[in-house]
């Protein structure tokens, strides 16, 4: 279980996260929606300390961490048990698909090279890239690169995977294959937080949808509650804007 309470983060005078609290049960898939600039990426980055929140606490499994005073071993604990899937894949350009997946296994989890290679190959097979071990990112399509990004995340057997708009950099015809893969990951029972504009994916896969605006959680609920019966005017406005962009978002 992951519970964040009172998370605040400013960049200079700009208060990006004003007081964000959410609770995610083990195995739950939580979709985070919100307009550009509402703080979604910053929030995900704060969870695994890619960004340091100014205030707030996080219960991560049996550990409670205060962001203000987080110690090195607490940060490492979260990093060892979480993984991030980036919008722009975040792969090392000078490493092959296999080496990209091995990196966290050897560097963060301190596995032997042989063991890391075995796990990395099995995971690349699982995401459908058994014939691409030795390809560099520049030799892979966007969809294939993101599948490497997802393989790199699940190879770590994390307790939680944080997905930040995993399909928004893809050509439309590649979005479906990556969403299908993310659904497969959800079925494995891994806890997931997913920032996405893919409404039909959210409706299919999410246990809970959170709508953020201007650094706060405006509303949260089951997909049907949020999509069919949003309580808050701001949620309604956001959804109607997204739906009017329907062709773009493949709903
Ligand atoms: N490193 C940074 N330095 C200064 N400002 C930042 C930094 N990172 C984010 N911001 C600002 O914080 C605000 C929220 O950014 P964030 O990337 O979290 O939004 P978002 O909801 O993910 O938006 P999008 O949907 O466009 O990805 C923005 O106004 C952004 O300019
Ligand atoms: Mg973002």
PDB file of C-alpha atoms and ligand atoms in Angstrom:
ATOM      1  CA  UNK A   1       0.000   0.000   0.000  1.00  0.00           C
ATOM      2  CA  UNK A   2       1.162   3.502  -0.790  1.00  0.00           C
ATOM      3  CA  UNK A   3      -0.293   6.516   0.902  1.00  0.00           C
ATOM      4  CA  UNK A   4       0.801  10.072   0.267  1.00  0.00           C
ATOM      5  CA  UNK A   5      -0.320  12.829   2.586  1.00  0.00           C
ATOM      6  CA  UNK A   6       0.013  16.578   2.257  1.00  0.00           C
ATOM      7  CA  UNK A   7       2.569  16.556  -0.572  1.00  0.00           C
ATOM      8  CA  UNK A   8       3.771  20.043  -1.462  1.00  0.00           C
ATOM      9  CA  UNK A   9       6.318  21.095  -4.041  1.00  0.00           C
ATOM     10  CA  UNK A  10       7.318  24.524  -5.323  1.00  0.00           C
ATOM     11  CA  UNK A  11       9.751  25.557  -8.014  1.00  0.00           C
ATOM     12  CA  UNK A  12      10.881  28.971  -6.839  1.00  0.00           C
ATOM     13  CA  UNK A  13       7.703  30.950  -6.139  1.00  0.00           C
ATOM     14  CA  UNK A  14       5.554  28.625  -8.207  1.00  0.00           C
ATOM     15  CA  UNK A  15       3.641  26.247  -5.964  1.00  0.00           C
ATOM     16  CA  UNK A  16       3.114  23.256  -8.254  1.00  0.00           C
ATOM     17  CA  UNK A  17       1.757  20.757  -5.708  1.00  0.00           C
ATOM     18  CA  UNK A  18      -0.363  22.453  -3.089  1.00  0.00           C
ATOM     19  CA  UNK A  19      -1.438  19.635  -0.810  1.00  0.00           C
ATOM     20  CA  UNK A  20      -1.834  16.320  -2.550  1.00  0.00           C
ATOM     21  CA  UNK A  21      -3.008  13.240  -0.684  1.00  0.00           C
ATOM     22  CA  UNK A  22      -3.820   9.890  -2.235  1.00  0.00           C
ATOM     23  CA  UNK A  23      -4.034   6.301  -1.130  1.00  0.00           C
ATOM     24  CA  UNK A  24      -3.286   3.379  -3.433  1.00  0.00           C
ATOM     25  CA  UNK A  25      -4.022  -0.156  -2.326  1.00  0.00           C
ATOM     26  CA  UNK A  26      -1.777  -3.045  -3.270  1.00  0.00           C
ATOM     27  CA  UNK A  27      -2.437  -4.192  -6.828  1.00  0.00           C
ATOM     28  CA  UNK A  28      -4.591  -1.192  -7.643  1.00  0.00           C
ATOM     29  CA  UNK A  29      -4.366   0.668 -10.951  1.00  0.00           C
ATOM     30  CA  UNK A  30      -4.851   4.391 -10.439  1.00  0.00           C
ATOM     31  CA  UNK A  31      -5.178   6.691 -13.428  1.00  0.00           C
ATOM     32  CA  UNK A  32      -4.287  10.352 -12.926  1.00  0.00           C
ATOM     33  CA  UNK A  33      -5.945  12.874 -15.219  1.00  0.00           C
ATOM     34  CA  UNK A  34      -5.442  16.593 -15.428  1.00  0.00           C
ATOM     35  CA  UNK A  35      -4.687  19.476 -17.727  1.00  0.00           C
ATOM     36  CA  UNK A  36      -1.183  20.290 -18.853  1.00  0.00           C
ATOM     37  CA  UNK A  37       0.748  21.970 -16.070  1.00  0.00           C
ATOM     38  CA  UNK A  38      -1.508  20.690 -13.274  1.00  0.00           C
ATOM     39  CA  UNK A  39       1.418  18.911 -11.599  1.00  0.00           C
ATOM     40  CA  UNK A  40       0.921  15.271 -12.636  1.00  0.00           C
ATOM     41  CA  UNK A  41       4.510  14.597 -13.688  1.00  0.00           C
ATOM     42  CA  UNK A  42       5.890  16.473 -10.697  1.00  0.00           C
ATOM     43  CA  UNK A  43       3.725  14.357  -8.392  1.00  0.00           C
ATOM     44  CA  UNK A  44       4.901  11.060  -9.921  1.00  0.00           C
ATOM     45  CA  UNK A  45       8.516  12.230  -9.816  1.00  0.00           C
ATOM     46  CA  UNK A  46       8.183  13.112  -6.132  1.00  0.00           C
ATOM     47  CA  UNK A  47       6.994   9.575  -5.348  1.00  0.00           C
ATOM     48  CA  UNK A  48      10.267   7.966  -6.328  1.00  0.00           C
ATOM     49  CA  UNK A  49      12.475  10.941  -5.490  1.00  0.00           C
ATOM     50  CA  UNK A  50      13.337  11.975  -9.035  1.00  0.00           C
ATOM     51  CA  UNK A  51      12.152  15.266  -7.525  1.00  0.00           C
ATOM     52  CA  UNK A  52      12.281  16.127  -3.848  1.00  0.00           C
ATOM     53  CA  UNK A  53       8.926  17.184  -2.399  1.00  0.00           C
ATOM     54  CA  UNK A  54       9.109  20.058   0.084  1.00  0.00           C
ATOM     55  CA  UNK A  55       6.580  18.655   2.509  1.00  0.00           C
ATOM     56  CA  UNK A  56       4.389  15.652   3.130  1.00  0.00           C
ATOM     57  CA  UNK A  57       4.720  12.013   4.020  1.00  0.00           C
ATOM     58  CA  UNK A  58       4.606   8.760   2.122  1.00  0.00           C
ATOM     59  CA  UNK A  59       3.766   5.397   3.516  1.00  0.00           C
ATOM     60  CA  UNK A  60       5.467   2.894   1.251  1.00  0.00           C
ATOM     61  CA  UNK A  61       4.732  -0.659   2.364  1.00  0.00           C
ATOM     62  CA  UNK A  62       5.613  -0.731   6.037  1.00  0.00           C
ATOM     63  CA  UNK A  63       7.817   2.379   5.958  1.00  0.00           C
ATOM     64  CA  UNK A  64       6.612   5.916   6.557  1.00  0.00           C
ATOM     65  CA  UNK A  65       8.860   8.544   5.026  1.00  0.00           C
ATOM     66  CA  UNK A  66       8.801  12.270   5.697  1.00  0.00           C
ATOM     67  CA  UNK A  67       9.813  14.018   2.463  1.00  0.00           C
ATOM     68  CA  UNK A  68      11.447  16.890   4.337  1.00  0.00           C
ATOM     69  CA  UNK A  69      13.811  14.644   6.220  1.00  0.00           C
ATOM     70  CA  UNK A  70      13.991  11.586   3.926  1.00  0.00           C
ATOM     71  CA  UNK A  71      17.187   9.664   4.541  1.00  0.00           C
ATOM     72  CA  UNK A  72      19.371   8.076   1.923  1.00  0.00           C
ATOM     73  CA  UNK A  73      18.380   4.542   2.917  1.00  0.00           C
ATOM     74  CA  UNK A  74      14.674   5.446   2.717  1.00  0.00           C
ATOM     75  CA  UNK A  75      15.126   6.923  -0.754  1.00  0.00           C
ATOM     76  CA  UNK A  76      17.021   3.817  -1.843  1.00  0.00           C
ATOM     77  CA  UNK A  77      14.286   1.589  -0.428  1.00  0.00           C
ATOM     78  CA  UNK A  78      11.653   3.365  -2.543  1.00  0.00           C
ATOM     79  CA  UNK A  79      13.874   3.338  -5.636  1.00  0.00           C
ATOM     80  CA  UNK A  80      14.559  -0.383  -5.254  1.00  0.00           C
ATOM     81  CA  UNK A  81      10.854  -1.169  -5.083  1.00  0.00           C
ATOM     82  CA  UNK A  82       9.471   1.187  -7.694  1.00  0.00           C
ATOM     83  CA  UNK A  83      10.007   1.865 -11.377  1.00  0.00           C
ATOM     84  CA  UNK A  84       9.232   4.733 -13.711  1.00  0.00           C
ATOM     85  CA  UNK A  85       8.087   4.559 -17.330  1.00  0.00           C
ATOM     86  CA  UNK A  86       8.760   7.843 -19.107  1.00  0.00           C
ATOM     87  CA  UNK A  87       6.833   9.604 -21.846  1.00  0.00           C
ATOM     88  CA  UNK A  88       9.975   9.752 -23.999  1.00  0.00           C
ATOM     89  CA  UNK A  89      11.076   6.234 -23.020  1.00  0.00           C
ATOM     90  CA  UNK A  90      14.164   7.453 -21.140  1.00  0.00           C
ATOM     91  CA  UNK A  91      16.421   4.770 -22.617  1.00  0.00           C
ATOM     92  CA  UNK A  92      20.199   5.036 -22.733  1.00  0.00           C
ATOM     93  CA  UNK A  93      20.963   5.770 -26.392  1.00  0.00           C
ATOM     94  CA  UNK A  94      24.370   4.109 -26.217  1.00  0.00           C
ATOM     95  CA  UNK A  95      23.046   0.850 -24.765  1.00  0.00           C
ATOM     96  CA  UNK A  96      21.192  -1.972 -26.494  1.00  0.00           C
ATOM     97  CA  UNK A  97      17.691  -3.049 -25.493  1.00  0.00           C
ATOM     98  CA  UNK A  98      19.210  -5.841 -23.415  1.00  0.00           C
ATOM     99  CA  UNK A  99      21.726  -3.545 -21.714  1.00  0.00           C
ATOM    100  CA  UNK A 100      18.992  -1.012 -20.970  1.00  0.00           C
ATOM    101  CA  UNK A 101      16.941  -3.654 -19.173  1.00  0.00           C
ATOM    102  CA  UNK A 102      20.012  -5.034 -17.362  1.00  0.00           C
ATOM    103  CA  UNK A 103      21.108  -1.631 -16.056  1.00  0.00           C
ATOM    104  CA  UNK A 104      18.767  -1.342 -13.049  1.00  0.00           C
ATOM    105  CA  UNK A 105      19.187  -5.021 -12.217  1.00  0.00           C
ATOM    106  CA  UNK A 106      22.968  -4.700 -11.906  1.00  0.00           C
ATOM    107  CA  UNK A 107      23.282  -1.087 -10.705  1.00  0.00           C
ATOM    108  CA  UNK A 108      20.324  -0.741  -8.328  1.00  0.00           C
ATOM    109  CA  UNK A 109      19.549  -4.335  -7.409  1.00  0.00           C
ATOM    110  CA  UNK A 110      23.211  -5.458  -7.482  1.00  0.00           C
ATOM    111  CA  UNK A 111      22.461  -8.681  -9.340  1.00  0.00           C
ATOM    112  CA  UNK A 112      25.286 -10.522 -11.110  1.00  0.00           C
ATOM    113  CA  UNK A 113      25.700  -9.859 -14.814  1.00  0.00           C
ATOM    114  CA  UNK A 114      24.651 -13.416 -15.674  1.00  0.00           C
ATOM    115  CA  UNK A 115      21.508 -13.266 -13.569  1.00  0.00           C
ATOM    116  CA  UNK A 116      20.624  -9.792 -14.871  1.00  0.00           C
ATOM    117  CA  UNK A 117      21.044 -10.986 -18.449  1.00  0.00           C
ATOM    118  CA  UNK A 118      18.779 -13.987 -17.867  1.00  0.00           C
ATOM    119  CA  UNK A 119      16.031 -11.847 -16.313  1.00  0.00           C
ATOM    120  CA  UNK A 120      16.408  -9.143 -18.987  1.00  0.00           C
ATOM    121  CA  UNK A 121      16.054 -11.675 -21.809  1.00  0.00           C
ATOM    122  CA  UNK A 122      12.990 -13.296 -20.232  1.00  0.00           C
ATOM    123  CA  UNK A 123      11.400  -9.885 -19.778  1.00  0.00           C
ATOM    124  CA  UNK A 124      12.165  -8.739 -23.318  1.00  0.00           C
ATOM    125  CA  UNK A 125      10.630 -12.012 -24.540  1.00  0.00           C
ATOM    126  CA  UNK A 126       7.533 -11.268 -22.454  1.00  0.00           C
ATOM    127  CA  UNK A 127       7.074  -7.834 -24.043  1.00  0.00           C
ATOM    128  CA  UNK A 128       7.492  -9.356 -27.516  1.00  0.00           C
ATOM    129  CA  UNK A 129      11.042  -8.247 -28.278  1.00  0.00           C
ATOM    130  CA  UNK A 130      12.889 -11.562 -28.323  1.00  0.00           C
ATOM    131  CA  UNK A 131      14.364 -10.625 -31.702  1.00  0.00           C
ATOM    132  CA  UNK A 132      15.579  -7.174 -30.637  1.00  0.00           C
ATOM    133  CA  UNK A 133      18.015  -7.792 -27.735  1.00  0.00           C
ATOM    134  CA  UNK A 134      20.966  -6.188 -29.495  1.00  0.00           C
ATOM    135  CA  UNK A 135      19.211  -3.237 -31.101  1.00  0.00           C
ATOM    136  CA  UNK A 136      19.987   0.288 -29.976  1.00  0.00           C
ATOM    137  CA  UNK A 137      17.054   2.660 -29.225  1.00  0.00           C
ATOM    138  CA  UNK A 138      17.633   4.529 -32.503  1.00  0.00           C
ATOM    139  CA  UNK A 139      17.088   1.242 -34.353  1.00  0.00           C
ATOM    140  CA  UNK A 140      13.716   0.610 -32.687  1.00  0.00           C
ATOM    141  CA  UNK A 141      10.270   2.072 -33.372  1.00  0.00           C
ATOM    142  CA  UNK A 142       8.664   4.270 -30.704  1.00  0.00           C
ATOM    143  CA  UNK A 143       6.388   1.401 -29.678  1.00  0.00           C
ATOM    144  CA  UNK A 144       9.364  -0.959 -29.408  1.00  0.00           C
ATOM    145  CA  UNK A 145      11.338   1.592 -27.391  1.00  0.00           C
ATOM    146  CA  UNK A 146       8.471   1.987 -24.961  1.00  0.00           C
ATOM    147  CA  UNK A 147       8.204  -1.802 -24.690  1.00  0.00           C
ATOM    148  CA  UNK A 148      11.883  -1.783 -23.669  1.00  0.00           C
ATOM    149  CA  UNK A 149      10.985   0.959 -21.161  1.00  0.00           C
ATOM    150  CA  UNK A 150       8.231  -1.244 -19.747  1.00  0.00           C
ATOM    151  CA  UNK A 151      10.488  -4.335 -19.744  1.00  0.00           C
ATOM    152  CA  UNK A 152      13.086  -2.343 -17.821  1.00  0.00           C
ATOM    153  CA  UNK A 153      10.436  -1.464 -15.240  1.00  0.00           C
ATOM    154  CA  UNK A 154       8.911  -4.921 -14.751  1.00  0.00           C
ATOM    155  CA  UNK A 155      12.293  -6.703 -14.757  1.00  0.00           C
ATOM    156  CA  UNK A 156      12.899  -5.047 -11.396  1.00  0.00           C
ATOM    157  CA  UNK A 157       9.774  -6.749  -9.968  1.00  0.00           C
ATOM    158  CA  UNK A 158       8.769  -3.463  -8.397  1.00  0.00           C
ATOM    159  CA  UNK A 159       5.952  -3.016  -5.916  1.00  0.00           C
ATOM    160  CA  UNK A 160       4.752  -0.053  -7.927  1.00  0.00           C
ATOM    161  CA  UNK A 161       5.243   1.245 -11.460  1.00  0.00           C
ATOM    162  CA  UNK A 162       4.766   4.926 -12.214  1.00  0.00           C
ATOM    163  CA  UNK A 163       3.764   5.568 -15.838  1.00  0.00           C
ATOM    164  CA  UNK A 164       3.976   9.156 -17.052  1.00  0.00           C
ATOM    165  CA  UNK A 165       1.960   9.480 -20.282  1.00  0.00           C
ATOM    166  CA  UNK A 166       3.525   6.295 -21.649  1.00  0.00           C
ATOM    167  CA  UNK A 167       1.829   6.503 -25.043  1.00  0.00           C
ATOM    168  CA  UNK A 168       1.646  10.209 -25.746  1.00  0.00           C
ATOM    169  CA  UNK A 169       4.891  10.355 -27.739  1.00  0.00           C
ATOM    170  CA  UNK A 170       3.821   7.477 -29.985  1.00  0.00           C
ATOM    171  CA  UNK A 171       2.417   7.580 -33.478  1.00  0.00           C
ATOM    172  CA  UNK A 172      -1.313   6.800 -33.252  1.00  0.00           C
ATOM    173  CA  UNK A 173      -0.948   3.369 -34.854  1.00  0.00           C
ATOM    174  CA  UNK A 174       1.506   2.300 -32.135  1.00  0.00           C
ATOM    175  CA  UNK A 175      -0.574   3.445 -29.156  1.00  0.00           C
ATOM    176  CA  UNK A 176      -2.769   0.326 -29.070  1.00  0.00           C
ATOM    177  CA  UNK A 177       0.054  -2.200 -28.819  1.00  0.00           C
ATOM    178  CA  UNK A 178       1.640  -0.348 -25.896  1.00  0.00           C
ATOM    179  CA  UNK A 179      -1.700   0.087 -24.094  1.00  0.00           C
ATOM    180  CA  UNK A 180      -2.319  -3.651 -24.513  1.00  0.00           C
ATOM    181  CA  UNK A 181       1.041  -4.349 -22.929  1.00  0.00           C
ATOM    182  CA  UNK A 182       0.286  -2.011 -20.018  1.00  0.00           C
ATOM    183  CA  UNK A 183      -3.012  -3.862 -19.527  1.00  0.00           C
ATOM    184  CA  UNK A 184      -1.039  -7.120 -19.364  1.00  0.00           C
ATOM    185  CA  UNK A 185       1.183  -5.578 -16.680  1.00  0.00           C
ATOM    186  CA  UNK A 186      -1.932  -4.507 -14.747  1.00  0.00           C
ATOM    187  CA  UNK A 187      -3.203  -8.091 -14.878  1.00  0.00           C
ATOM    188  CA  UNK A 188       0.001  -9.241 -13.158  1.00  0.00           C
ATOM    189  CA  UNK A 189      -1.257  -7.436 -10.060  1.00  0.00           C
ATOM    190  CA  UNK A 190       1.471  -4.810  -9.880  1.00  0.00           C
ATOM    191  CA  UNK A 191       0.352  -1.560  -8.283  1.00  0.00           C
ATOM    192  CA  UNK A 192       0.337   1.131 -10.949  1.00  0.00           C
ATOM    193  CA  UNK A 193      -0.079   4.883 -11.111  1.00  0.00           C
ATOM    194  CA  UNK A 194      -0.695   5.951 -14.680  1.00  0.00           C
ATOM    195  CA  UNK A 195      -0.867   9.496 -15.997  1.00  0.00           C
ATOM    196  CA  UNK A 196      -2.673   9.283 -19.317  1.00  0.00           C
ATOM    197  CA  UNK A 197      -5.222  10.951 -21.560  1.00  0.00           C
ATOM    198  CA  UNK A 198      -6.382   7.589 -22.905  1.00  0.00           C
ATOM    199  CA  UNK A 199      -9.910   7.610 -21.571  1.00  0.00           C
ATOM    200  CA  UNK A 200     -10.987   4.201 -22.849  1.00  0.00           C
ATOM    201  CA  UNK A 201      -7.876   2.665 -21.307  1.00  0.00           C
ATOM    202  CA  UNK A 202      -8.703   4.404 -18.024  1.00  0.00           C
ATOM    203  CA  UNK A 203     -12.255   3.138 -18.162  1.00  0.00           C
ATOM    204  CA  UNK A 204     -11.131  -0.442 -18.884  1.00  0.00           C
ATOM    205  CA  UNK A 205      -8.221  -0.782 -16.524  1.00  0.00           C
ATOM    206  CA  UNK A 206      -8.402   1.746 -13.696  1.00  0.00           C
ATOM    207  CA  UNK A 207      -9.663   0.792 -10.271  1.00  0.00           C
ATOM    208  CA  UNK A 208      -9.621   4.470  -9.414  1.00  0.00           C
ATOM    209  CA  UNK A 209      -9.366   7.727 -11.338  1.00  0.00           C
ATOM    210  CA  UNK A 210      -7.907  10.877  -9.837  1.00  0.00           C
ATOM    211  CA  UNK A 211      -8.466  14.271 -11.405  1.00  0.00           C
ATOM    212  CA  UNK A 212      -5.845  16.887 -10.572  1.00  0.00           C
ATOM    213  CA  UNK A 213      -6.008  20.584 -11.285  1.00  0.00           C
ATOM    214  CA  UNK A 214      -3.622  23.373 -10.316  1.00  0.00           C
ATOM    215  CA  UNK A 215      -1.709  21.244  -7.822  1.00  0.00           C
ATOM    216  CA  UNK A 216      -4.623  19.708  -5.934  1.00  0.00           C
ATOM    217  CA  UNK A 217      -6.744  16.569  -6.241  1.00  0.00           C
ATOM    218  CA  UNK A 218     -10.123  17.905  -7.296  1.00  0.00           C
ATOM    219  CA  UNK A 219     -11.972  14.607  -7.376  1.00  0.00           C
ATOM    220  CA  UNK A 220     -11.378  10.884  -7.203  1.00  0.00           C
ATOM    221  CA  UNK A 221     -13.564   7.869  -7.724  1.00  0.00           C
ATOM    222  CA  UNK A 222     -14.256   4.771  -9.750  1.00  0.00           C
ATOM    223  CA  UNK A 223     -13.997   5.328 -13.530  1.00  0.00           C
ATOM    224  CA  UNK A 224     -17.786   5.314 -13.926  1.00  0.00           C
ATOM    225  CA  UNK A 225     -18.237   7.868 -11.164  1.00  0.00           C
ATOM    226  CA  UNK A 226     -15.677  10.215 -12.721  1.00  0.00           C
ATOM    227  CA  UNK A 227     -16.557   9.729 -16.389  1.00  0.00           C
ATOM    228  CA  UNK A 228     -20.319   9.395 -16.142  1.00  0.00           C
ATOM    229  CA  UNK A 229     -21.150  11.394 -13.039  1.00  0.00           C
ATOM    230  CA  UNK A 230     -18.399  13.812 -12.140  1.00  0.00           C
ATOM    231  CA  UNK A 231     -19.299  15.832  -9.059  1.00  0.00           C
ATOM    232  CA  UNK A 232     -17.042  18.796  -9.606  1.00  0.00           C
ATOM    233  CA  UNK A 233     -17.490  21.430 -12.274  1.00  0.00           C
ATOM    234  CA  UNK A 234     -13.733  21.489 -13.002  1.00  0.00           C
ATOM    235  CA  UNK A 235     -13.763  17.737 -13.705  1.00  0.00           C
ATOM    236  CA  UNK A 236     -16.749  18.171 -16.011  1.00  0.00           C
ATOM    237  CA  UNK A 237     -15.054  20.938 -17.942  1.00  0.00           C
ATOM    238  CA  UNK A 238     -11.845  18.962 -18.317  1.00  0.00           C
ATOM    239  CA  UNK A 239     -13.666  15.859 -19.552  1.00  0.00           C
ATOM    240  CA  UNK A 240     -15.722  17.778 -22.068  1.00  0.00           C
ATOM    241  CA  UNK A 241     -12.544  19.345 -23.443  1.00  0.00           C
ATOM    242  CA  UNK A 242     -10.871  15.945 -23.758  1.00  0.00           C
ATOM    243  CA  UNK A 243     -13.924  14.398 -25.380  1.00  0.00           C
ATOM    244  CA  UNK A 244     -14.070  17.221 -27.909  1.00  0.00           C
ATOM    245  CA  UNK A 245     -10.524  16.176 -28.899  1.00  0.00           C
ATOM    246  CA  UNK A 246     -11.803  12.647 -29.379  1.00  0.00           C
ATOM    247  CA  UNK A 247     -10.081  11.805 -32.686  1.00  0.00           C
ATOM    248  CA  UNK A 248      -6.753  12.874 -31.257  1.00  0.00           C
ATOM    249  CA  UNK A 249      -7.134  10.775 -28.158  1.00  0.00           C
ATOM    250  CA  UNK A 250      -8.548   7.672 -29.783  1.00  0.00           C
ATOM    251  CA  UNK A 251     -11.493   7.316 -27.446  1.00  0.00           C
TER     252      UNK A 251
HETATM  253  N1  LIG B   1      12.146  21.465 -12.845  1.00  0.00           N
HETATM  254  C1  LIG B   1      11.240  22.444 -12.897  1.00  0.00           C
HETATM  255  N2  LIG B   1      11.575  23.736 -12.706  1.00  0.00           N
HETATM  256  C2  LIG B   1      10.646  24.714 -12.713  1.00  0.00           C
HETATM  257  N3  LIG B   1       9.343  24.523 -12.968  1.00  0.00           N
HETATM  258  C3  LIG B   1       8.941  23.260 -13.185  1.00  0.00           C
HETATM  259  C4  LIG B   1       9.861  22.167 -13.168  1.00  0.00           C
HETATM  260  N4  LIG B   1       9.162  21.027 -13.436  1.00  0.00           N
HETATM  261  C5  LIG B   1       7.879  21.418 -13.607  1.00  0.00           C
HETATM  262  N5  LIG B   1       7.744  22.738 -13.461  1.00  0.00           N
HETATM  263  C6  LIG B   1       6.495  23.496 -13.564  1.00  0.00           C
HETATM  264  O1  LIG B   1       5.527  22.866 -12.759  1.00  0.00           O
HETATM  265  C7  LIG B   1       4.248  22.897 -13.380  1.00  0.00           C
HETATM  266  C8  LIG B   1       3.678  21.498 -13.415  1.00  0.00           C
HETATM  267  O2  LIG B   1       4.467  20.711 -14.303  1.00  0.00           O
HETATM  268  P1  LIG B   1       4.196  19.177 -14.540  1.00  0.00           P
HETATM  269  O3  LIG B   1       5.202  18.737 -15.529  1.00  0.00           O
HETATM  270  O4  LIG B   1       4.150  18.482 -13.244  1.00  0.00           O
HETATM  271  O5  LIG B   1       2.737  19.223 -15.168  1.00  0.00           O
HETATM  272  P2  LIG B   1       1.915  18.077 -15.886  1.00  0.00           P
HETATM  273  O6  LIG B   1       0.581  18.033 -15.207  1.00  0.00           O
HETATM  274  O7  LIG B   1       2.686  16.822 -15.905  1.00  0.00           O
HETATM  275  O8  LIG B   1       1.717  18.653 -17.362  1.00  0.00           O
HETATM  276  P3  LIG B   1       1.703  17.879 -18.789  1.00  0.00           P
HETATM  277  O9  LIG B   1       0.320  17.303 -18.932  1.00  0.00           O
HETATM  278  O10 LIG B   1       1.938  18.985 -19.783  1.00  0.00           O
HETATM  279  O11 LIG B   1       2.780  16.861 -18.786  1.00  0.00           O
HETATM  280  C9  LIG B   1       4.446  23.530 -14.734  1.00  0.00           C
HETATM  281  O12 LIG B   1       4.012  24.861 -14.669  1.00  0.00           O
HETATM  282  C10 LIG B   1       5.928  23.449 -14.969  1.00  0.00           C
HETATM  283  O13 LIG B   1       6.393  24.518 -15.723  1.00  0.00           O
HETATM  284 MG1  LIG B   2       3.498  15.688 -17.448  1.00  0.00          MG
END
